[in-house]
CSV table of C-alpha atoms in Angstrom, one decimal:
chain,number,residue,atom,x,y,z
A,282,MET,CA,4.3,18.5,-6.3
A,283,GLU,CA,4.2,19.2,-9.6
A,284,GLU,CA,4.0,16.4,-12.4
A,285,SER,CA,6.6,15.9,-14.5
A,286,GLY,CA,5.9,14.6,-17.8
A,287,SER,CA,3.8,16.9,-19.6
A,288,ALA,CA,3.6,20.0,-17.0
A,289,SER,CA,4.1,23.1,-18.4
A,290,PRO,CA,4.6,26.6,-16.1
A,291,SER,CA,2.0,28.5,-18.2
A,292,ARG,CA,-0.4,26.1,-19.5
A,293,ALA,CA,-3.6,26.2,-16.8
A,294,ILE,CA,-5.6,22.6,-17.8
A,295,THR,CA,-4.0,19.4,-19.7
A,296,VAL,CA,-6.5,16.8,-20.9
A,297,HIS,CA,-5.3,14.2,-23.0
A,298,GLY,CA,-7.6,11.1,-23.4
A,299,LEU,CA,-10.7,11.6,-21.6
A,300,THR,CA,-13.8,9.2,-21.9
A,301,LYS,CA,-16.9,9.4,-19.7
A,302,SER,CA,-19.6,6.7,-20.6
A,303,PHE,CA,-22.8,6.1,-18.8
A,304,GLY,CA,-23.4,2.3,-19.0
A,305,ASN,CA,-23.6,2.2,-22.6
A,306,HIS,CA,-23.5,5.9,-23.8
A,307,HIS,CA,-20.2,6.9,-24.8
A,308,ALA,CA,-20.8,11.0,-23.4
A,309,LEU,CA,-17.2,11.8,-24.2
A,310,LYS,CA,-14.8,9.7,-26.6
A,311,GLY,CA,-11.4,10.6,-26.3
A,312,ILE,CA,-10.9,14.3,-25.6
A,313,ASP,CA,-7.7,16.3,-26.2
A,314,PHE,CA,-7.0,20.2,-25.3
A,315,GLU,CA,-4.8,22.2,-23.5
A,316,VAL,CA,-5.7,25.9,-22.4
A,317,SER,CA,-2.9,28.5,-21.3
A,318,ARG,CA,-3.2,30.4,-17.9
A,319,GLY,CA,-5.1,33.7,-18.5
A,320,GLU,CA,-7.0,31.8,-21.9
A,321,SER,CA,-10.5,32.5,-22.1
A,322,VAL,CA,-12.0,29.3,-24.4
A,323,VAL,CA,-15.6,28.5,-25.3
A,324,ILE,CA,-17.6,24.6,-26.2
A,325,PHE,CA,-19.7,25.5,-28.6
A,326,GLY,CA,-22.2,22.0,-29.0
A,327,PRO,CA,-25.6,21.0,-29.8
A,328,ASN,CA,-27.8,19.7,-26.8
A,329,GLY,CA,-26.2,16.2,-25.9
A,330,ALA,CA,-22.3,16.6,-27.1
A,331,GLY,CA,-21.1,16.7,-23.7
A,332,LYS,CA,-20.0,19.9,-23.0
A,333,THR,CA,-21.7,19.8,-19.1
A,334,THR,CA,-20.0,16.1,-18.6
A,335,LEU,CA,-16.7,17.7,-19.7
A,336,ILE,CA,-17.2,20.7,-16.9
A,337,LYS,CA,-18.3,18.7,-14.0
A,338,ILE,CA,-15.1,16.3,-15.3
A,339,LEU,CA,-13.4,19.4,-14.4
A,340,ALA,CA,-15.0,21.0,-12.0
A,341,THR,CA,-14.1,17.3,-9.4
A,342,ILE,CA,-18.4,16.8,-9.3
A,343,MET,CA,-18.0,13.3,-12.0
A,344,ASN,CA,-15.1,11.5,-12.5
A,345,PRO,CA,-13.7,10.3,-15.6
A,346,SER,CA,-13.8,6.8,-17.0
A,347,SER,CA,-10.5,7.3,-18.4
A,348,GLY,CA,-7.8,9.8,-19.2
A,349,ARG,CA,-6.0,12.6,-17.6
A,350,ILE,CA,-6.1,16.2,-16.4
A,351,LEU,CA,-4.0,18.7,-15.0
A,352,VAL,CA,-4.6,21.2,-13.8
A,353,ASP,CA,-2.0,23.5,-13.2
A,354,ASN,CA,0.5,20.7,-13.4
A,355,LEU,CA,-1.6,18.9,-10.7
A,356,ASP,CA,-3.6,15.8,-11.4
A,357,LEU,CA,-7.1,15.7,-11.5
A,358,LYS,CA,-7.1,12.7,-9.8
A,359,ASP,CA,-4.4,12.8,-7.0
A,360,HIS,CA,-5.0,16.6,-6.1
A,361,ALA,CA,-8.7,16.8,-6.4
A,362,ILE,CA,-8.9,18.7,-2.9
A,363,LYS,CA,-6.2,21.6,-4.0
A,364,ILE,CA,-7.4,22.3,-7.1
A,365,ARG,CA,-10.7,22.8,-6.2
A,366,ARG,CA,-9.9,25.8,-4.0
A,367,SER,CA,-9.0,27.1,-7.7
A,368,ILE,CA,-11.9,26.7,-9.2
A,369,GLY,CA,-14.9,28.8,-9.8
A,370,ILE,CA,-18.0,27.3,-11.2
A,371,VAL,CA,-21.0,28.8,-12.8
A,372,THR,CA,-23.8,26.7,-14.2
A,373,HIS,CA,-27.3,26.8,-15.0
A,374,GLN,CA,-27.6,25.3,-11.5
A,375,THR,CA,-27.0,27.9,-8.6
A,376,PHE,CA,-25.9,25.9,-6.2
A,377,LEU,CA,-27.5,27.8,-3.7
A,378,TYR,CA,-29.9,26.8,-0.6
A,379,GLY,CA,-33.8,28.0,-0.8
A,380,ASN,CA,-34.0,27.8,2.7
A,381,LEU,CA,-31.3,29.8,3.8
A,382,THR,CA,-30.7,34.1,3.5
A,383,ALA,CA,-28.3,35.5,0.3
A,384,ARG,CA,-26.0,35.8,3.5
A,385,GLU,CA,-26.0,32.3,5.1
A,386,ASN,CA,-25.3,30.7,1.5
A,387,LEU,CA,-22.1,32.9,0.9
A,388,GLU,CA,-20.8,31.8,5.0
A,389,PHE,CA,-21.4,28.3,4.2
A,390,TYR,CA,-19.5,28.7,1.1
A,391,ALA,CA,-17.0,30.9,2.1
A,392,ARG,CA,-16.1,28.4,5.5
A,393,MET,CA,-15.9,25.5,2.9
A,394,TYR,CA,-13.0,28.0,1.0
A,395,ASP,CA,-11.3,29.0,3.9
A,396,VAL,CA,-12.1,32.6,2.3
A,397,PRO,CA,-10.4,35.4,4.5
A,398,ASP,CA,-12.5,38.1,5.9
A,399,ARG,CA,-15.2,36.6,5.3
A,400,GLN,CA,-18.3,39.0,5.8
A,401,LYS,CA,-15.8,41.6,4.2
A,402,ARG,CA,-15.7,39.9,0.8
A,403,ILE,CA,-19.3,38.2,1.1
A,404,ARG,CA,-20.6,43.1,1.2
A,405,GLU,CA,-18.6,43.5,-1.6
A,406,LEU,CA,-19.3,40.6,-4.0
A,407,VAL,CA,-23.0,41.3,-3.3
A,408,ALA,CA,-22.3,44.5,-4.2
A,409,LEU,CA,-20.7,44.0,-7.2
A,410,VAL,CA,-23.2,41.8,-8.2
A,411,GLY,CA,-26.1,44.0,-7.2
A,412,MET,CA,-28.1,42.1,-4.5
A,413,ALA,CA,-26.9,43.9,-1.2
A,414,HIS,CA,-30.1,45.5,-0.3
A,415,ARG,CA,-31.4,41.5,-0.5
A,416,LEU,CA,-28.1,39.6,1.7
A,417,ASN,CA,-30.8,38.7,4.6
A,418,ASP,CA,-33.5,37.1,3.0
A,419,ARG,CA,-33.5,33.9,1.6
A,420,VAL,CA,-32.9,32.7,-1.8
A,421,GLY,CA,-36.3,30.3,-2.2
A,422,THR,CA,-38.2,34.3,-2.4
A,423,PHE,CA,-35.7,35.7,-5.4
A,424,SER,CA,-36.4,36.0,-9.0
A,425,ARG,CA,-34.1,32.8,-11.4
A,426,GLY,CA,-32.1,35.9,-12.6
A,427,MET,CA,-30.9,36.8,-8.9
A,428,GLN,CA,-30.3,33.8,-7.9
A,429,GLN,CA,-27.9,33.4,-10.5
A,430,ARG,CA,-26.7,36.4,-10.0
A,431,LEU,CA,-25.8,35.3,-6.3
A,432,SER,CA,-24.8,32.2,-8.0
A,433,ILE,CA,-21.5,34.3,-9.6
A,434,ALA,CA,-20.5,35.4,-6.2
A,435,ARG,CA,-20.5,32.2,-4.4
A,436,ALA,CA,-18.4,31.5,-7.4
A,437,LEU,CA,-16.3,34.6,-7.0
A,438,LEU,CA,-15.5,34.7,-3.1
A,439,HIS,CA,-12.0,32.1,-3.0
A,440,ARG,CA,-10.8,34.6,-5.4
A,441,PRO,CA,-10.5,31.4,-8.2
A,442,SER,CA,-7.6,31.2,-10.8
A,443,LEU,CA,-10.1,29.1,-13.1
A,444,MET,CA,-13.5,29.7,-14.1
A,445,LEU,CA,-15.9,26.9,-15.7
A,446,LEU,CA,-19.2,28.7,-16.9
A,447,ASP,CA,-21.5,26.0,-18.2
A,448,GLU,CA,-24.3,28.2,-19.9
A,449,PRO,CA,-23.9,31.1,-17.2
A,450,GLU,CA,-26.5,33.1,-19.0
A,451,THR,CA,-29.6,31.1,-18.1
A,452,GLY,CA,-31.6,33.2,-16.4
A,453,LEU,CA,-29.8,37.1,-16.2
A,454,ASP,CA,-31.1,39.7,-18.4
A,455,GLN,CA,-28.0,42.0,-20.4
A,456,GLU,CA,-27.0,43.7,-17.7
A,457,ALA,CA,-26.2,40.9,-15.2
A,458,ASN,CA,-24.2,39.4,-18.3
A,459,ALA,CA,-22.1,42.1,-18.9
A,460,MET,CA,-21.0,42.5,-14.9
A,461,LEU,CA,-20.1,38.4,-14.9
A,462,TRP,CA,-17.5,39.0,-17.4
A,463,GLU,CA,-16.9,42.8,-16.0
A,464,ALA,CA,-15.9,41.7,-12.6
A,465,LEU,CA,-14.0,38.3,-14.3
A,466,ARG,CA,-11.7,40.8,-16.3
A,467,SER,CA,-11.9,43.7,-13.7
A,468,GLY,CA,-9.9,41.4,-11.4
A,469,GLU,CA,-12.4,40.2,-8.8
A,470,THR,CA,-10.4,36.8,-8.7
A,471,GLY,CA,-7.2,38.5,-8.1
A,472,THR,CA,-5.8,37.5,-11.2
A,473,THR,CA,-6.9,37.3,-14.9
A,474,PRO,CA,-8.7,33.9,-14.2
A,475,THR,CA,-8.7,31.3,-16.9
A,476,ILE,CA,-12.3,30.8,-18.2
A,477,ILE,CA,-13.4,27.9,-19.7
A,478,LEU,CA,-17.1,29.2,-21.0
A,479,THR,CA,-19.7,27.0,-22.8
A,480,THR,CA,-22.9,28.1,-24.1
A,481,HIS,CA,-25.1,28.1,-26.9
A,482,SER,CA,-24.8,31.9,-27.7
A,483,LEU,CA,-22.1,31.8,-30.7
A,484,GLU,CA,-21.9,35.7,-30.3
A,485,ARG,CA,-21.2,35.6,-26.9
A,486,GLY,CA,-18.9,32.9,-27.0
A,487,LEU,CA,-16.9,34.8,-29.8
A,488,GLU,CA,-17.0,38.1,-27.9
A,489,GLN,CA,-15.9,37.0,-25.3
A,490,CYS,CA,-13.3,33.9,-25.7
A,491,SER,CA,-10.5,34.2,-27.7
A,492,ARG,CA,-10.2,30.2,-28.6
A,493,LEU,CA,-13.2,28.1,-29.1
A,494,LEU,CA,-13.6,24.2,-29.5
A,495,ILE,CA,-17.1,22.6,-30.9
A,496,LEU,CA,-18.0,19.5,-29.1
A,497,VAL,CA,-19.8,17.1,-30.9
A,498,GLN,CA,-21.5,13.7,-29.6
A,499,GLY,CA,-18.1,13.5,-27.0
A,500,GLN,CA,-15.5,14.2,-29.5
A,501,ILE,CA,-14.0,17.9,-30.3
A,502,THR,CA,-14.5,18.5,-34.1
A,503,PHE,CA,-12.8,21.8,-34.3
A,504,GLU,CA,-10.4,23.6,-32.5
A,505,GLY,CA,-9.2,26.9,-33.3
A,506,SER,CA,-8.3,30.5,-32.5
A,507,LYS,CA,-10.9,33.0,-32.7
A,508,GLN,CA,-8.9,36.0,-34.2
A,509,ALA,CA,-10.4,37.1,-37.4
A,510,LEU,CA,-13.6,35.1,-37.0
A,511,LYS,CA,-17.3,36.8,-37.4
A,512,LEU,CA,-20.7,36.1,-36.6
A,513,ASP,CA,-21.6,34.6,-40.0
A,514,ASP,CA,-18.7,33.1,-40.4
A,515,LEU,CA,-18.7,31.2,-36.7
A,516,LYS,CA,-22.4,30.3,-38.0
A,517,ARG,CA,-21.5,28.3,-41.3
A,518,LEU,CA,-18.7,26.7,-39.0
A,519,TYR,CA,-21.0,25.7,-36.6
A,520,ARG,CA,-23.5,24.2,-38.7
A,521,HIS,CA,-20.8,22.9,-41.2
A,522,HIS,CA,-19.7,21.0,-38.0
A,523,THR,CA,-23.3,20.4,-35.6
A,524,GLY,CA,-25.4,19.9,-39.0
A,525,VAL,CA,-27.6,22.2,-37.2
A,526,ASN,CA,-28.6,25.6,-37.3
A,527,ALA,CA,-26.9,27.9,-33.7
B,61,MET,CA,-8.8,20.8,13.0
B,62,LYS,CA,-10.1,22.8,9.9
B,63,TYR,CA,-11.4,19.0,9.3
B,64,TRP,CA,-13.5,19.3,12.2
B,65,GLN,CA,-14.8,22.9,11.0
B,66,LYS,CA,-15.5,22.1,7.8
B,67,ILE,CA,-18.0,19.0,9.0
B,68,MET,CA,-19.2,21.4,11.5
B,69,THR,CA,-19.8,23.7,8.6
B,70,VAL,CA,-22.2,21.2,7.1
B,71,THR,CA,-24.0,20.3,10.2
B,72,TRP,CA,-24.3,24.3,11.0
B,73,LYS,CA,-26.1,24.6,7.3
B,74,ASP,CA,-28.2,21.8,7.5
B,75,THR,CA,-29.4,22.6,11.0
B,76,ILE,CA,-30.1,26.2,9.8
B,77,ALA,CA,-32.3,25.3,7.3
B,78,GLU,CA,-34.0,22.3,9.7
B,79,MET,CA,-34.9,25.0,12.4
B,80,ARG,CA,-36.4,27.7,9.6
B,81,THR,CA,-38.4,24.8,8.0
B,82,ARG,CA,-38.9,22.6,10.2
B,83,GLU,CA,-39.4,19.8,7.5
B,84,ILE,CA,-37.7,16.9,9.4
B,85,ILE,CA,-38.3,17.5,12.7
B,86,SER,CA,-42.0,18.4,12.7
B,87,SER,CA,-43.3,16.0,10.7
B,88,VAL,CA,-41.3,12.8,11.9
B,89,LEU,CA,-42.5,14.3,15.6
B,90,VAL,CA,-46.0,14.0,14.7
B,91,PHE,CA,-46.0,10.4,12.7
B,92,THR,CA,-43.6,9.0,16.6
B,93,LEU,CA,-46.3,10.8,18.9
B,94,LEU,CA,-49.2,9.3,16.5
B,95,VAL,CA,-48.0,5.1,16.1
B,96,ILE,CA,-47.3,5.5,20.1
B,97,VAL,CA,-51.0,7.1,20.5
B,98,ILE,CA,-51.9,4.0,18.3
B,99,PHE,CA,-49.9,1.3,20.0
B,100,ASN,CA,-50.8,2.8,23.7
B,101,PHE,CA,-54.6,2.7,22.4
B,102,ALA,CA,-54.0,-1.4,20.9
B,103,PHE,CA,-52.6,-2.4,24.4
B,104,GLY,CA,-55.0,-1.4,26.3
B,105,THR,CA,-54.2,0.0,29.7
B,106,ASN,CA,-52.6,-4.1,30.9
B,107,GLN,CA,-49.6,-3.5,33.0
B,108,THR,CA,-47.9,-6.8,32.3
B,109,THR,CA,-48.6,-7.0,28.2
B,110,LEU,CA,-47.6,-2.9,27.8
B,111,ASN,CA,-44.4,-3.8,30.2
B,112,LEU,CA,-44.0,-7.2,27.2
B,113,VAL,CA,-44.8,-5.2,24.5
B,114,ALA,CA,-43.1,-1.7,25.0
B,115,PRO,CA,-39.3,-2.5,24.0
B,116,GLY,CA,-40.8,-3.2,20.8
B,117,ILE,CA,-43.0,-1.0,20.6
B,118,LEU,CA,-40.4,1.5,20.9
B,119,TRP,CA,-38.2,0.5,18.5
B,120,VAL,CA,-40.5,0.3,15.9
B,121,THR,CA,-41.7,3.3,16.4
B,122,PHE,CA,-38.4,4.7,16.3
B,123,THR,CA,-36.9,2.6,13.6
B,124,PHE,CA,-40.0,4.1,11.7
B,125,ALA,CA,-39.5,7.6,12.3
B,126,GLY,CA,-35.4,6.9,11.5
B,127,VAL,CA,-36.4,6.5,8.0
B,128,LEU,CA,-38.8,9.1,7.4
B,129,SER,CA,-35.8,11.2,8.8
B,130,LEU,CA,-33.2,9.9,7.1
B,131,ASN,CA,-35.3,10.2,3.5
B,132,ARG,CA,-35.3,13.9,3.7
B,133,ALA,CA,-31.1,13.6,4.5
B,134,PHE,CA,-30.0,14.6,0.8
B,135,VAL,CA,-33.3,15.8,-0.7
B,136,PRO,CA,-32.6,19.6,-0.3
B,137,GLU,CA,-29.4,19.1,-1.7
B,138,LYS,CA,-31.1,17.1,-4.9
B,139,GLU,CA,-33.5,19.0,-5.2
B,140,GLN,CA,-32.5,22.5,-5.1
B,141,GLY,CA,-29.5,20.9,-7.4
B,142,CYS,CA,-26.8,22.0,-4.6
B,143,LEU,CA,-25.1,18.3,-4.1
B,144,GLU,CA,-22.5,19.2,-7.2
B,145,GLY,CA,-22.2,22.6,-5.4
B,146,LEU,CA,-20.9,21.0,-1.9
B,147,MET,CA,-19.0,17.9,-4.4
B,148,ALA,CA,-17.0,21.1,-5.7
B,149,CYS,CA,-16.4,22.3,-2.8
B,150,PRO,CA,-12.3,21.8,-1.6
B,151,VAL,CA,-12.9,19.2,1.0
B,152,SER,CA,-12.8,15.8,1.2
B,153,ARG,CA,-15.6,13.2,0.5
B,154,GLU,CA,-16.3,11.9,4.3
B,155,VAL,CA,-16.6,15.8,5.7
B,156,ILE,CA,-20.0,16.1,3.8
B,157,TYR,CA,-20.9,12.2,4.8
B,158,VAL,CA,-19.6,12.8,8.8
B,159,GLY,CA,-21.7,17.0,8.5
B,160,LYS,CA,-24.6,15.2,7.8
B,161,MET,CA,-24.4,12.3,9.7
B,162,LEU,CA,-24.2,14.5,12.8
B,163,ALA,CA,-27.1,16.5,11.4
B,164,SER,CA,-29.3,13.6,11.0
B,165,LEU,CA,-28.2,12.5,14.4
B,166,LEU,CA,-28.8,15.9,16.0
B,167,PHE,CA,-32.6,15.6,14.4
B,168,MET,CA,-33.2,11.9,15.2
B,169,LEU,CA,-32.3,12.8,18.9
B,170,ILE,CA,-34.3,16.3,19.4
B,171,ILE,CA,-37.1,13.7,18.3
B,172,GLU,CA,-36.2,11.0,20.4
B,173,ALA,CA,-36.2,13.7,23.4
B,174,ILE,CA,-39.4,14.4,22.7
B,175,ALA,CA,-41.3,11.0,22.1
B,176,LEU,CA,-39.4,9.6,25.3
B,177,PRO,CA,-41.6,11.6,28.4
B,178,ILE,CA,-44.6,10.9,26.5
B,179,PHE,CA,-43.9,7.2,25.9
B,180,ALA,CA,-43.0,6.9,29.8
B,181,PHE,CA,-46.7,8.9,30.7
B,182,LEU,CA,-48.6,6.8,28.0
B,183,PHE,CA,-47.2,3.4,28.5
B,184,ASN,CA,-46.4,4.6,33.0
B,185,LEU,CA,-42.8,2.7,32.1
B,186,PRO,CA,-39.7,4.3,33.5
B,187,VAL,CA,-38.0,5.0,30.7
B,188,LEU,CA,-36.4,8.3,31.0
B,189,SER,CA,-33.5,6.8,32.8
B,190,LEU,CA,-29.9,6.6,32.0
B,191,GLN,CA,-30.1,3.3,30.7
B,192,ILE,CA,-32.7,3.7,28.3
B,193,ILE,CA,-31.0,7.2,27.1
B,194,VAL,CA,-27.4,5.4,27.0
B,195,ILE,CA,-29.8,2.7,24.6
B,196,THR,CA,-31.3,5.2,22.3
B,197,VAL,CA,-28.2,7.1,22.1
B,198,LEU,CA,-25.9,4.0,20.9
B,199,THR,CA,-28.8,3.1,18.9
B,200,THR,CA,-29.9,6.0,16.7
B,201,ILE,CA,-25.5,6.5,16.1
B,202,GLY,CA,-25.9,3.0,14.5
B,203,PHE,CA,-29.2,4.5,12.6
B,204,VAL,CA,-28.1,7.8,11.3
B,205,THR,CA,-24.4,6.4,9.6
B,206,VAL,CA,-26.3,3.6,8.0
B,207,GLY,CA,-29.2,5.8,6.9
B,208,THR,CA,-27.0,8.7,5.7
B,209,LEU,CA,-25.1,6.2,3.5
B,210,PHE,CA,-28.4,4.8,2.0
B,211,SER,CA,-29.7,8.1,2.1
B,212,ALA,CA,-27.3,9.0,0.0
B,213,LEU,CA,-27.3,6.3,-2.3
B,214,ALA,CA,-31.5,5.8,-2.8
B,215,VAL,CA,-31.5,9.8,-3.4
B,216,ASN,CA,-30.3,9.1,-7.3
B,217,THR,CA,-33.5,7.0,-7.7
B,218,LYS,CA,-36.9,7.6,-8.4
B,219,ALA,CA,-38.4,5.7,-6.1
B,220,ARG,CA,-36.1,6.9,-3.0
B,221,GLU,CA,-38.9,6.3,-0.2
B,222,MET,CA,-38.7,3.4,-1.4
B,223,ILE,CA,-35.8,1.6,-2.1
B,224,LEU,CA,-34.1,3.8,1.6
B,225,PRO,CA,-35.9,1.2,3.5
B,226,ILE,CA,-35.1,-2.0,1.6
B,227,LEU,CA,-32.0,-1.5,1.8
B,228,PHE,CA,-31.2,0.0,5.1
B,229,LEU,CA,-33.8,-2.5,7.4
B,230,PRO,CA,-32.0,-5.7,6.7
B,231,VAL,CA,-29.1,-4.2,7.9
B,232,VAL,CA,-30.1,-2.4,11.4
B,233,ILE,CA,-31.9,-5.8,12.4
B,234,PRO,CA,-28.6,-6.8,14.3
B,235,ILE,CA,-28.9,-2.9,16.3
B,236,ILE,CA,-32.6,-3.3,16.6
B,237,ILE,CA,-33.0,-6.7,17.7
B,238,SER,CA,-30.4,-5.6,20.7
B,239,ALA,CA,-31.5,-2.3,21.5
B,240,VAL,CA,-34.9,-4.0,22.0
B,241,LEU,CA,-33.3,-6.6,24.2
B,242,ALA,CA,-31.6,-3.9,26.0
B,243,THR,CA,-34.7,-2.2,26.4
B,244,GLY,CA,-36.5,-4.9,27.7
B,245,THR,CA,-33.5,-5.9,30.0
B,246,ALA,CA,-33.5,-2.1,31.4
B,247,LEU,CA,-37.1,-1.5,32.0
B,248,ALA,CA,-37.4,-5.0,33.9
B,249,GLY,CA,-34.8,-3.5,36.5
B,250,GLY,CA,-31.5,-5.2,34.8
B,251,SER,CA,-27.9,-4.4,36.0
B,252,TRP,CA,-25.6,-2.3,33.6
B,253,SER,CA,-23.5,-6.1,34.1
B,254,GLU,CA,-27.4,-7.3,32.4
B,255,LEU,CA,-26.8,-5.1,29.4
B,256,ALA,CA,-23.2,-5.7,29.0
B,257,SER,CA,-23.7,-8.1,26.0
B,258,SER,CA,-26.9,-6.2,23.9
B,259,LEU,CA,-24.3,-2.9,24.2
B,260,GLN,CA,-21.3,-4.2,23.7
B,261,ILE,CA,-23.3,-5.6,20.2
B,262,ILE,CA,-24.7,-2.3,19.5
B,263,ALA,CA,-21.3,-0.1,20.0
B,264,VAL,CA,-19.8,-2.4,17.8
B,265,PHE,CA,-22.4,-2.1,15.5
B,266,ASP,CA,-21.8,1.6,15.2
B,267,VAL,CA,-18.3,1.2,14.5
B,268,ILE,CA,-17.6,-0.8,12.2
B,269,PHE,CA,-20.6,0.7,10.4
B,270,LEU,CA,-19.3,4.6,10.8
B,271,VAL,CA,-16.0,3.1,9.2
B,272,VAL,CA,-17.5,1.2,6.3
B,273,SER,CA,-19.6,4.1,5.6
B,274,PHE,CA,-16.7,6.6,6.0
B,275,LEU,CA,-14.9,4.4,3.7
B,276,VAL,CA,-17.9,4.1,1.2
B,277,PHE,CA,-19.7,7.3,0.4
B,278,PRO,CA,-17.1,8.8,-1.4
B,279,TYR,CA,-18.0,6.4,-4.5
B,280,VAL,CA,-21.8,5.9,-3.4
B,281,ILE,CA,-21.4,10.2,-4.0
B,282,GLU,CA,-19.7,10.2,-7.2
B,283,GLU,CA,-20.8,7.3,-9.0
């Protein structure tokens, strides 16, 4: 069922008046932004700015204190299960079980997401992330980088149309980082996905995204298109808004 | 149908992980056997005394074994950061609850299936009767129903090993008392009709707490 009001066919995400408090600490203080379908948006901000909280709320892992979120014109509060089907999430945590093999982990998530032709899809993705040779090994024996590669395969299993990337580069080498972005751009998810990226790397954010937000102490202090923005300009902009060097 | 497939997927995942490490079953089983042996030595060989204290010993043992086992129910998710991955899956929170509850039930029943014959041998009591098995299964369902909920609550606290028994034991007192009474009646050769009132209390407890836990779990796991 589509929501009326602020619904728009080209809009992937609409966030209005979003707040999140933990006791007396206000992690998000009334956030508003919109993301179009297929758009890539990067969120910069210092530690404690609220980036991870925002990603967790968008992924329906955490409930907001107040505010409204529409994903594909569906209200997140009322259609959480349906919306989760369209979301792929990669964070610094891999969501993988160390006692299960790579195959068992992917099989578990594939079943949870009703992925058709599971074994074929798993073989495709482990080949893509360069982990085919370790498919039957326990994840607990993998290095951090290998686990993160497998986490990317986990996130892509169900061909999500919305990718939430919360510092996905953690533990990844340059090659794996490039592989992640190539997989997202090459239609591995079945369509050009909408991407929301949080990162401390201004260079990577500028390289991969078309629009940027700066989040400081739970508030968006800057929002704009990257256009002809150079890295040095971005560094100055970031320092101006956050008071810290990137 | 898909609802049950997802539940069984969660149970399958927990079972595979446990079969690989035997973290819960082996440690809780050793604990259970040690407690039974200690009580056996403590109460000596006087059969009249053993008949009297056996129901209490059995349920004290299974209760503490249950606390130990349930303490671990959400620990793999918490320690490996997988709880959020599970919550991001397109299933209702209740699926996670029932899936994990069934896995805990399976582990507890395996432990009890091994412990009961040893208890029967050491205490020279007929605890392998259909009556005792029914009492054990019904009571264990009640244990894991409440325990899984409180385990999810305790897993986010620093002193989770302490919090779970503090929350869990007061709530399961009615079911423990009923199980001890029913077991005593069964060991004394009582009929099914004599067991009926205790079994009814246990069954009602199971149903009430299954419904309550089912409704409350989404709030527990999200906050």
